[in-house]
Amino acid sequence: MEQSRIIEIKEDILSSNTNAADAFRATLAQEGTFYTDIMASPGADKTTLLLALLPYLRKQGEVGIIEADLASTVDSQKIKEAGVDAVQLETHGICHVDMNMVEKSWAAFGGKHYDFLFLENIGNLVCPAEFDTGAHRRVMLLSVPEGYDKVYKYPPMFSVVDALIVTKTDYLPLNPDFDMAALHKQARVLNPNLRIFETCARTGEGVEELAAWLCECRTTSVV
Amino acid sequence: MEQSRIIEIKEDILSSNTNAADAFRATLAQEGTFYTDIMASPGADKTTLLLALLPYLRKQGEVGIIEADLASTVDSQKIKEAGVDAVQLETHGICHVDMNMVEKSWAAFGGKHYDFLFLENIGNLVCPAEFDTGAHRRVMLLSVPEGYDKVYKYPPMFSVVDALIVTKTDYLPLNPDFDMAALHKQARVLNPNLRIFETCARTGEGVEELAAWLCECRTTSVV
């Protein structure tokens, strides 16, 4: 009985979350703000990749970043030190970000216009996949040291994203078993339209290409 | 209203899960089975560290391993190839392991005696912290490439475990910013009794010491 009560409540929540997400997505498109949700395991280089993208994106417009964590303000401080507006969203232990949190975070920017909005989601390759955060694109990072064999273990995340961004390619020499071709193949079996980027925030590999893709997506997403 | 219904149901579930966990822990202690729950992010070397521990532990007794994943049998196959009994627990997308799953997995071993039982939990540094899986010890892995600044971001996990096992220390030369002393200090502020091990499954660093600690814990945990 408990199980069915949970499923019922969960469906209610997900459905009302999706409605709010659709409305938010449309409003941001009207306002000219292109919004990307970045998901990954802890330590996959989400913040570092964002910092590497900033010089390219800031040539195109204003950038704002929502930094979500269970607790702490470590990441939003790093972003602010780079001269970019950031709002720290602390979920107080909650494993994902929902629309209620997104709306409160967005309001905390105080009505300023942004051409690019990013949500750095909770470091979690499981739960965030279920919650639409109202973004125009959802992307996931997978770092080379995590290993390439993650598609079969975390299928929901690989299924819902528009792009897979492999990070920390400078670790490849230390990971001779990392089978990049197999990763591409397995990910595209699950998600045939997936864009795949191979990047390294430290060396800059692939970062300009990723920035160009985001700019291209922006032109088709906002009014 | 939804929020309060969820909290109420969640409290019911966690409380009934804890009762089942206490009973399971006591039964295994009576049967001479020392049981450890291993938690970590995806790709933190859970399976690889287990494989490195096996030669030490098998000198002391029989080992059985429950491999939990959202989907796939990749990890249990690796364990079986090493000649050790493994049960694959597929949670079908659920982000944590609860006692119902543990009991079913344990039954799947068919009543054979094990001196050491391990649960390799879902790759998730958030949700598994909340669910007691009936283990005598809970440990977490943190791999060097994830970065040392995780204590403030994932406080529930660092709070509930008996040991923090730093893995992939062979990556330290590539991570000059990894502040091991700060990690020890921050983790012990949150969890003063925490045991900390620095290990590398690839080179064997710290693995024998960790195996010795597990054997020592076994003598004080089982009847």
Short mmCIF file of C-alpha atoms in Angstrom, two decimals:
data_model
loop_
_atom_site.label_atom_id
_atom_site.label_comp_id
_atom_site.label_asym_id
_atom_site.label_seq_id
_atom_site.Cartn_x
_atom_site.Cartn_y
_atom_site.Cartn_z
CA MET A 1 0.00 0.00 0.00
CA GLU A 2 2.78 2.44 0.90
CA GLN A 3 4.41 1.77 -2.46
CA SER A 4 1.28 2.68 -4.41
CA ARG A 5 0.76 5.84 -2.34
CA ILE A 6 4.32 6.86 -3.15
CA ILE A 7 3.91 6.23 -6.86
CA GLU A 8 0.69 8.24 -6.92
CA ILE A 9 2.26 11.22 -5.10
CA LYS A 10 5.40 10.98 -7.22
CA GLU A 11 3.33 11.10 -10.43
CA ASP A 12 1.46 14.15 -9.13
CA ILE A 13 4.73 15.87 -8.31
CA LEU A 14 6.46 15.03 -11.59
CA SER A 15 3.44 16.11 -13.61
CA SER A 16 3.07 19.46 -11.83
CA ASN A 17 6.85 19.93 -12.09
CA THR A 18 6.73 19.32 -15.85
CA ASN A 19 3.93 21.87 -16.28
CA ALA A 20 5.93 24.48 -14.40
CA ALA A 21 9.03 23.56 -16.44
CA ASP A 22 7.20 24.05 -19.75
CA ALA A 23 5.97 27.48 -18.67
CA PHE A 24 9.42 28.53 -17.45
CA ARG A 25 11.06 27.35 -20.69
CA ALA A 26 8.60 29.38 -22.76
CA THR A 27 9.03 32.52 -20.63
CA LEU A 28 12.82 32.37 -20.86
CA ALA A 29 12.65 31.84 -24.63
CA GLN A 30 10.48 34.98 -24.92
CA GLU A 31 12.98 36.91 -22.81
CA GLY A 32 15.90 35.78 -24.98
CA THR A 33 17.51 33.66 -22.28
CA PHE A 34 18.89 30.31 -23.43
CA TYR A 35 18.99 27.93 -20.46
CA THR A 36 21.08 24.75 -20.09
CA ASP A 37 20.94 22.16 -17.28
CA ILE A 38 24.31 20.51 -16.58
CA MET A 39 24.20 17.14 -14.82
CA ALA A 40 26.99 14.78 -13.77
CA SER A 41 28.54 12.75 -10.97
CA PRO A 42 30.37 14.60 -8.20
CA GLY A 43 33.76 15.84 -9.37
CA ALA A 44 33.15 15.43 -13.10
CA ASP A 45 34.41 18.98 -13.77
CA LYS A 46 31.04 20.77 -14.03
CA THR A 47 32.30 24.02 -12.50
CA THR A 48 35.70 23.85 -14.18
CA LEU A 49 34.16 23.29 -17.61
CA LEU A 50 31.76 26.20 -17.05
CA LEU A 51 34.73 28.41 -16.16
CA ALA A 52 36.47 27.30 -19.38
CA LEU A 53 33.35 28.07 -21.44
CA LEU A 54 32.88 31.57 -20.01
CA PRO A 55 35.42 33.44 -22.20
CA TYR A 56 33.69 32.14 -25.36
CA LEU A 57 30.12 32.73 -24.15
CA ARG A 58 30.76 36.19 -22.72
CA LYS A 59 31.75 37.35 -26.21
CA GLN A 60 28.15 36.48 -27.22
CA GLY A 61 26.26 37.87 -24.25
CA GLU A 62 25.57 37.95 -20.52
CA VAL A 63 25.90 34.72 -18.52
CA GLY A 64 24.20 33.79 -15.23
CA ILE A 65 24.76 30.54 -13.34
CA ILE A 66 22.70 28.72 -10.70
CA GLU A 67 25.00 26.54 -8.60
CA ALA A 68 23.10 23.74 -6.85
CA ASP A 69 24.58 21.76 -3.98
CA LEU A 70 23.24 19.87 -0.97
CA ALA A 71 25.15 22.47 1.04
CA SER A 72 28.08 24.94 0.73
CA THR A 73 28.82 27.97 -1.44
CA VAL A 74 32.17 26.72 -2.81
CA ASP A 75 31.10 26.67 -6.47
CA SER A 76 29.19 29.95 -6.66
CA GLN A 77 32.20 31.69 -5.11
CA LYS A 78 34.43 30.32 -7.90
CA ILE A 79 32.01 31.64 -10.54
CA LYS A 80 31.74 35.06 -8.91
CA GLU A 81 35.53 35.28 -8.73
CA ALA A 82 35.49 34.89 -12.53
CA GLY A 83 33.29 37.99 -12.71
CA VAL A 84 30.04 36.23 -13.58
CA ASP A 85 26.74 36.39 -11.68
CA ALA A 86 25.95 33.25 -9.71
CA VAL A 87 23.19 32.22 -7.33
CA GLN A 88 23.91 29.44 -4.87
CA LEU A 89 21.00 27.04 -4.44
CA GLU A 90 21.38 24.87 -1.35
CA THR A 91 18.96 21.93 -1.43
CA HIS A 92 19.56 20.99 2.23
CA GLY A 93 20.26 17.37 1.41
CA ILE A 94 17.72 16.93 -1.41
CA CYS A 95 19.18 14.85 -4.24
CA HIS A 96 17.81 16.80 -7.22
CA VAL A 97 16.60 20.25 -8.31
CA ASP A 98 12.92 20.86 -9.01
CA MET A 99 11.06 23.80 -10.56
CA ASN A 100 10.22 25.37 -7.21
CA MET A 101 13.96 25.68 -6.53
CA VAL A 102 14.69 26.91 -10.07
CA GLU A 103 12.05 29.63 -9.84
CA LYS A 104 13.37 30.86 -6.48
CA SER A 105 16.95 30.86 -7.78
CA TRP A 106 15.96 32.69 -10.95
CA ALA A 107 14.14 35.34 -8.91
CA ALA A 108 17.32 35.83 -6.88
CA PHE A 109 19.02 37.29 -9.98
CA GLY A 110 16.71 40.27 -9.53
CA GLY A 111 15.31 40.63 -13.04
CA LYS A 112 18.62 41.26 -14.84
CA HIS A 113 18.78 40.02 -18.43
CA TYR A 114 20.95 37.02 -19.30
CA ASP A 115 21.60 35.60 -22.75
CA PHE A 116 22.81 32.33 -21.25
CA LEU A 117 21.57 30.75 -18.04
CA PHE A 118 23.14 27.58 -16.67
CA LEU A 119 22.04 25.32 -13.85
CA GLU A 120 24.87 23.29 -12.39
CA ASN A 121 22.72 20.51 -10.98
CA ILE A 122 23.45 18.36 -7.88
CA GLY A 123 26.38 15.97 -8.38
CA ASN A 124 24.26 12.88 -8.96
CA LEU A 125 23.96 10.70 -12.05
CA VAL A 126 20.61 9.25 -10.93
CA CYS A 127 17.81 11.43 -9.52
CA PRO A 128 18.23 14.67 -11.53
CA ALA A 129 17.38 12.72 -14.71
CA GLU A 130 13.76 12.48 -13.52
CA PHE A 131 13.16 16.18 -12.91
CA ASP A 132 12.61 18.60 -15.78
CA THR A 133 14.20 21.87 -14.65
CA GLY A 134 12.71 23.94 -17.48
CA ALA A 135 15.94 24.08 -19.49
CA HIS A 136 16.14 24.35 -23.29
CA ARG A 137 18.93 21.78 -23.34
CA ARG A 138 19.99 19.14 -20.84
CA VAL A 139 23.57 17.92 -20.96
CA MET A 140 25.54 15.40 -18.93
CA LEU A 141 29.24 15.24 -18.22
CA LEU A 142 31.15 11.97 -17.90
CA SER A 143 34.76 12.27 -16.83
CA VAL A 144 37.37 9.88 -18.19
CA PRO A 145 38.48 8.67 -14.72
CA GLU A 146 34.90 7.51 -14.00
CA GLY A 147 35.27 4.90 -16.73
CA TYR A 148 33.47 4.41 -20.02
CA ASP A 149 31.12 1.63 -18.85
CA LYS A 150 28.41 3.88 -17.44
CA VAL A 151 25.72 3.77 -20.15
CA TYR A 152 24.32 0.40 -19.05
CA LYS A 153 24.54 1.35 -15.37
CA TYR A 154 22.82 4.76 -15.56
CA PRO A 155 20.46 4.46 -18.54
CA PRO A 156 17.91 7.11 -17.44
CA MET A 157 20.50 9.91 -17.47
CA PHE A 158 21.99 8.91 -20.84
CA SER A 159 18.43 8.72 -22.27
CA VAL A 160 17.18 12.18 -21.30
CA VAL A 161 20.09 14.40 -22.29
CA ASP A 162 20.72 16.26 -25.56
CA ALA A 163 24.48 16.02 -25.26
CA LEU A 164 27.10 13.86 -23.58
CA ILE A 165 30.21 15.84 -22.75
CA VAL A 166 33.20 13.62 -22.01
CA THR A 167 35.51 15.59 -19.70
CA LYS A 168 39.10 15.29 -18.47
CA THR A 169 40.41 13.73 -21.68
CA ASP A 170 43.89 14.57 -20.36
CA TYR A 171 43.42 11.50 -18.14
CA LEU A 172 43.20 9.16 -21.13
CA PRO A 173 46.90 8.16 -21.00
CA LEU A 174 46.33 6.97 -17.41
CA ASN A 175 43.20 5.07 -18.50
CA PRO A 176 44.24 2.80 -21.37
CA ASP A 177 41.03 0.76 -20.82
CA PHE A 178 38.76 3.74 -21.52
CA ASP A 179 37.04 2.67 -24.74
CA MET A 180 35.82 5.94 -26.29
CA ALA A 181 34.41 4.22 -29.39
CA ALA A 182 32.39 1.81 -27.23
CA LEU A 183 31.06 4.71 -25.15
CA HIS A 184 29.89 6.56 -28.28
CA LYS A 185 28.28 3.41 -29.64
CA GLN A 186 26.53 2.37 -26.41
CA ALA A 187 25.27 5.89 -25.73
CA ARG A 188 23.86 6.26 -29.26
CA VAL A 189 22.08 2.90 -29.09
CA LEU A 190 20.18 4.29 -26.10
CA ASN A 191 19.87 7.84 -27.44
CA PRO A 192 20.30 8.03 -31.23
CA ASN A 193 20.23 11.85 -31.47
CA LEU A 194 22.81 12.40 -28.74
CA ARG A 195 25.54 14.96 -29.48
CA ILE A 196 28.89 13.89 -28.07
CA PHE A 197 31.78 16.21 -27.23
CA GLU A 198 35.22 15.23 -26.00
CA THR A 199 36.66 17.98 -23.83
CA CYS A 200 39.35 18.93 -21.39
CA ALA A 201 38.85 22.11 -19.38
CA ARG A 202 42.51 22.10 -18.39
CA THR A 203 43.95 22.02 -21.93
CA GLY A 204 40.95 23.65 -23.62
CA GLU A 205 40.34 20.67 -25.92
CA GLY A 206 36.83 20.72 -27.37
CA VAL A 207 35.69 23.73 -25.33
CA GLU A 208 35.35 26.15 -28.26
CA GLU A 209 33.38 23.53 -30.22
CA LEU A 210 31.05 23.04 -27.25
CA ALA A 211 30.59 26.81 -26.87
CA ALA A 212 29.75 27.05 -30.58
CA TRP A 213 27.12 24.33 -30.22
CA LEU A 214 25.54 26.15 -27.26
CA CYS A 215 25.41 29.38 -29.28
CA GLU A 216 23.84 27.51 -32.20
CA CYS A 217 21.24 25.96 -29.87
CA ARG A 218 20.53 29.41 -28.47
CA THR A 219 19.54 30.79 -31.88
CA THR A 220 16.94 28.02 -32.37
CA SER A 221 15.61 28.16 -28.79
CA VAL A 222 14.98 31.79 -28.01
CA VAL A 223 12.62 34.17 -29.74
CA MET B 1 0.16 19.55 1.75
CA GLU B 2 1.97 17.24 -0.67
CA GLN B 3 5.24 18.04 1.05
CA SER B 4 3.91 17.03 4.48
CA ARG B 5 2.41 13.80 3.10
CA ILE B 6 5.78 12.95 1.59
CA ILE B 7 7.64 13.63 4.82
CA GLU B 8 5.17 11.47 6.74
CA ILE B 9 5.50 8.56 4.31
CA LYS B 10 9.26 8.96 4.15
CA GLU B 11 9.50 8.80 7.94
CA ASP B 12 7.36 5.64 7.97
CA ILE B 13 9.56 4.06 5.33
CA LEU B 14 12.87 5.02 6.94
CA SER B 15 11.70 3.83 10.34
CA SER B 16 10.49 0.45 9.07
CA ASN B 17 13.69 0.15 7.02
CA THR B 18 15.81 0.79 10.12
CA ASN B 19 13.94 -1.86 12.10
CA ALA B 20 14.54 -4.41 9.35
CA ALA B 21 18.20 -3.33 9.15
CA ASP B 22 18.72 -3.84 12.90
CA ALA B 23 17.24 -7.33 12.70
CA PHE B 24 19.34 -8.25 9.66
CA ARG B 25 22.52 -6.94 11.30
CA ALA B 26 21.89 -9.06 14.40
CA THR B 27 21.10 -12.20 12.38
CA LEU B 28 24.27 -11.90 10.32
CA ALA B 29 26.37 -11.31 13.46
CA GLN B 30 24.93 -14.53 14.93
CA GLU B 31 25.77 -16.38 11.73
CA GLY B 32 29.36 -15.09 11.75
CA THR B 33 28.94 -12.92 8.65
CA PHE B 34 30.58 -9.50 8.79
CA TYR B 35 28.80 -7.17 6.41
CA THR B 36 30.09 -3.91 4.89
CA ASP B 37 28.19 -1.38 2.77
CA ILE B 38 30.40 0.41 0.22
CA MET B 39 29.11 3.74 -1.08
CA ALA B 40 30.59 6.22 -3.56
CA SER B 41 30.07 8.28 -6.71
CA PRO B 42 29.97 6.48 -10.06
CA GLY B 43 33.43 5.40 -11.16
CA ALA B 44 35.16 5.84 -7.78
CA ASP B 45 36.73 2.35 -8.04
CA LYS B 46 34.27 0.42 -5.86
CA THR B 47 34.52 -2.79 -7.89
CA THR B 48 38.24 -2.44 -8.56
CA LEU B 49 39.01 -1.89 -4.87
CA LEU B 50 36.90 -4.93 -3.94
CA LEU B 51 38.85 -7.00 -6.46
CA ALA B 52 42.10 -5.77 -4.91
CA LEU B 53 40.88 -6.65 -1.39
CA LEU B 54 39.80 -10.18 -2.29
CA PRO B 55 43.24 -11.90 -2.10
CA TYR B 56 43.67 -10.64 1.49
CA LEU B 57 40.13 -11.40 2.64
CA ARG B 58 39.94 -14.85 1.08
CA LYS B 59 42.86 -15.92 3.27
CA GLN B 60 40.56 -15.20 6.22
CA GLY B 61 37.32 -16.72 4.96
CA GLU B 62 34.56 -16.88 2.37
CA VAL B 63 33.47 -13.68 0.61
CA GLY B 64 30.10 -12.88 -0.99
CA ILE B 65 29.27 -9.64 -2.81
CA ILE B 66 25.97 -7.95 -3.66
CA GLU B 67 26.45 -5.70 -6.69
CA ALA B 68 23.77 -3.01 -6.92
CA ASP B 69 23.15 -1.01 -10.08
CA LEU B 70 20.19 0.76 -11.66
CA ALA B 71 20.63 -1.77 -14.47
CA SER B 72 23.27 -4.10 -16.00
CA THR B 73 25.31 -7.06 -14.74
CA VAL B 74 28.75 -5.65 -15.62
CA ASP B 75 30.09 -5.57 -12.06
CA SER B 76 28.82 -8.94 -10.81
CA GLN B 77 30.40 -10.57 -13.87
CA LYS B 78 33.77 -9.06 -12.94
CA ILE B 79 33.47 -10.44 -9.40
CA LYS B 80 32.43 -13.90 -10.58
CA GLU B 81 35.38 -13.95 -12.99
CA ALA B 82 37.59 -13.49 -9.91
CA GLY B 83 36.09 -16.69 -8.50
CA VAL B 84 33.91 -15.07 -5.85
CA ASP B 85 30.15 -15.41 -5.38
CA ALA B 86 28.19 -12.36 -6.47
CA VAL B 87 24.52 -11.47 -6.72
CA GLN B 88 23.50 -8.68 -9.09
CA LEU B 89 20.81 -6.44 -7.65
CA GLU B 90 19.16 -4.31 -10.33
CA THR B 91 17.12 -1.50 -8.77
CA HIS B 92 15.40 -0.57 -12.06
CA GLY B 93 16.28 3.08 -11.77
CA ILE B 94 15.89 3.46 -7.98
CA CYS B 95 18.66 5.64 -6.55
CA HIS B 96 19.42 3.67 -3.37
CA VAL B 97 19.29 0.20 -1.83
CA ASP B 98 16.77 -0.56 0.93
CA MET B 99 16.32 -3.57 3.23
CA ASN B 100 13.74 -5.22 1.03
CA MET B 101 16.35 -5.38 -1.76
CA VAL B 102 19.10 -6.50 0.63
CA GLU B 103 16.98 -9.36 1.98
CA LYS B 104 16.07 -10.58 -1.52
CA SER B 105 19.72 -10.39 -2.62
CA TRP B 106 20.91 -12.22 0.49
CA ALA B 107 18.34 -14.97 -0.10
CA ALA B 108 19.70 -15.36 -3.63
CA PHE B 109 23.00 -16.67 -2.19
CA GLY B 110 21.00 -19.78 -1.22
CA GLY B 111 21.98 -20.12 2.42
CA LYS B 112 25.73 -20.59 1.90
CA HIS B 113 27.96 -19.30 4.72
CA TYR B 114 30.08 -16.19 4.16
CA ASP B 115 32.59 -14.68 6.57
CA PHE B 116 32.51 -11.40 4.68
CA LEU B 117 29.54 -9.91 2.87
CA PHE B 118 29.83 -6.69 0.88
CA LEU B 119 27.18 -4.53 -0.68
CA GLU B 120 28.48 -2.40 -3.52
CA ASN B 121 25.78 0.25 -3.33
CA ILE B 122 24.42 2.39 -6.22
CA GLY B 123 26.96 4.91 -7.55
CA ASN B 124 25.45 7.91 -5.77
CA LEU B 125 26.95 10.12 -3.07
CA VAL B 126 23.53 11.41 -1.95
CA CYS B 127 20.55 9.09 -1.45
CA PRO B 128 22.24 5.89 -0.14
CA ALA B 129 23.37 7.85 2.96
CA GLU B 130 19.76 7.93 4.15
CA PHE B 131 19.06 4.19 3.98
CA ASP B 132 20.45 1.78 6.57
CA THR B 133 21.22 -1.43 4.67
CA GLY B 134 21.79 -3.53 7.79
CA ALA B 135 25.59 -3.49 7.49
CA HIS B 136 28.02 -3.69 10.42
CA ARG B 137 30.17 -1.01 8.83
CA ARG B 138 29.42 1.66 6.23
CA VAL B 139 32.28 3.03 4.21
CA MET B 140 32.54 5.61 1.45
CA LEU B 141 35.08 5.94 -1.33
CA LEU B 142 36.26 9.28 -2.68
CA SER B 143 38.53 9.13 -5.70
CA VAL B 144 41.32 11.66 -6.13
CA PRO B 145 40.07 12.88 -9.56
CA GLU B 146 36.72 13.84 -7.98
CA GLY B 147 38.53 16.51 -5.96
CA TYR B 148 39.04 16.97 -2.23
CA ASP B 149 36.33 19.63 -1.76
CA LYS B 150 33.43 17.23 -1.30
CA VAL B 151 32.88 17.27 2.50
CA TYR B 152 30.94 20.53 2.49
CA LYS B 153 28.97 19.55 -0.61
CA TYR B 154 27.87 16.07 0.51
CA PRO B 155 27.74 16.31 4.31
CA PRO B 156 25.16 13.53 4.91
CA MET B 157 27.39 10.85 3.36
CA PHE B 158 30.54 11.98 5.19
CA SER B 159 28.54 12.02 8.45
CA VAL B 160 27.12 8.49 8.38
CA VAL B 161 30.15 6.41 7.39
CA ASP B 162 32.67 4.64 9.63
CA ALA B 163 35.50 5.03 7.14
CA LEU B 164 36.50 7.28 4.26
CA ILE B 165 38.59 5.45 1.71
CA VAL B 166 40.43 7.78 -0.63
CA THR B 167 41.01 5.89 -3.89
CA LYS B 168 43.12 6.35 -7.03
CA THR B 169 46.02 8.00 -5.20
CA ASP B 170 48.06 7.31 -8.35
CA TYR B 171 46.21 10.34 -9.80
CA LEU B 172 47.71 12.71 -7.22
CA PRO B 173 50.54 13.87 -9.54
CA LEU B 174 47.89 14.97 -12.06
CA ASN B 175 45.94 16.76 -9.28
CA PRO B 176 48.39 19.10 -7.57
CA ASP B 177 45.40 20.98 -6.06
CA PHE B 178 44.14 17.91 -4.19
CA ASP B 179 44.65 18.96 -0.56
CA MET B 180 44.74 15.65 1.36
CA ALA B 181 45.38 17.36 4.71
CA ALA B 182 42.36 19.64 4.23
CA LEU B 183 40.20 16.64 3.30
CA HIS B 184 41.21 14.79 6.50
CA LYS B 185 40.58 17.88 8.59
CA GLN B 186 37.20 18.80 7.06
CA ALA B 187 35.95 15.21 7.20
CA ARG B 188 36.93 14.82 10.87
CA VAL B 189 35.26 18.09 11.85
CA LEU B 190 32.02 16.58 10.55
CA ASN B 191 32.73 13.04 11.75
CA PRO B 192 35.34 12.93 14.54
CA ASN B 193 35.60 9.11 14.72
CA LEU B 194 36.07 8.64 11.00
CA ARG B 195 38.82 6.21 9.92
CA ILE B 196 40.60 7.42 6.80
CA PHE B 197 42.53 5.23 4.37
CA GLU B 198 44.51 6.34 1.34
CA THR B 199 44.49 3.62 -1.29
CA CYS B 200 45.23 2.76 -4.89
CA ALA B 201 43.78 -0.46 -6.25
CA ARG B 202 46.13 -0.31 -9.23
CA THR B 203 49.38 -0.10 -7.24
CA GLY B 204 48.06 -1.85 -4.11
CA GLU B 205 48.81 1.13 -1.86
CA GLY B 206 46.86 0.95 1.40
CA VAL B 207 44.87 -2.14 0.39
CA GLU B 208 46.46 -4.53 2.91
CA GLU B 209 45.93 -1.98 5.68
CA LEU B 210 42.27 -1.63 4.72
CA ALA B 211 41.85 -5.43 4.63
CA ALA B 212 43.40 -5.65 8.12
CA TRP B 213 40.94 -3.05 9.43
CA LEU B 214 38.00 -4.99 7.97
CA CYS B 215 39.26 -8.20 9.62
CA GLU B 216 39.65 -6.37 12.93
CA CYS B 217 36.11 -4.96 12.62
CA ARG B 218 34.85 -8.47 11.88
CA THR B 219 36.17 -9.84 15.19
CA THR B 220 34.27 -7.20 17.16
CA SER B 221 31.06 -7.41 15.10
CA VAL B 222 30.23 -11.10 14.77
CA VAL B 223 29.49 -13.55 17.56
#
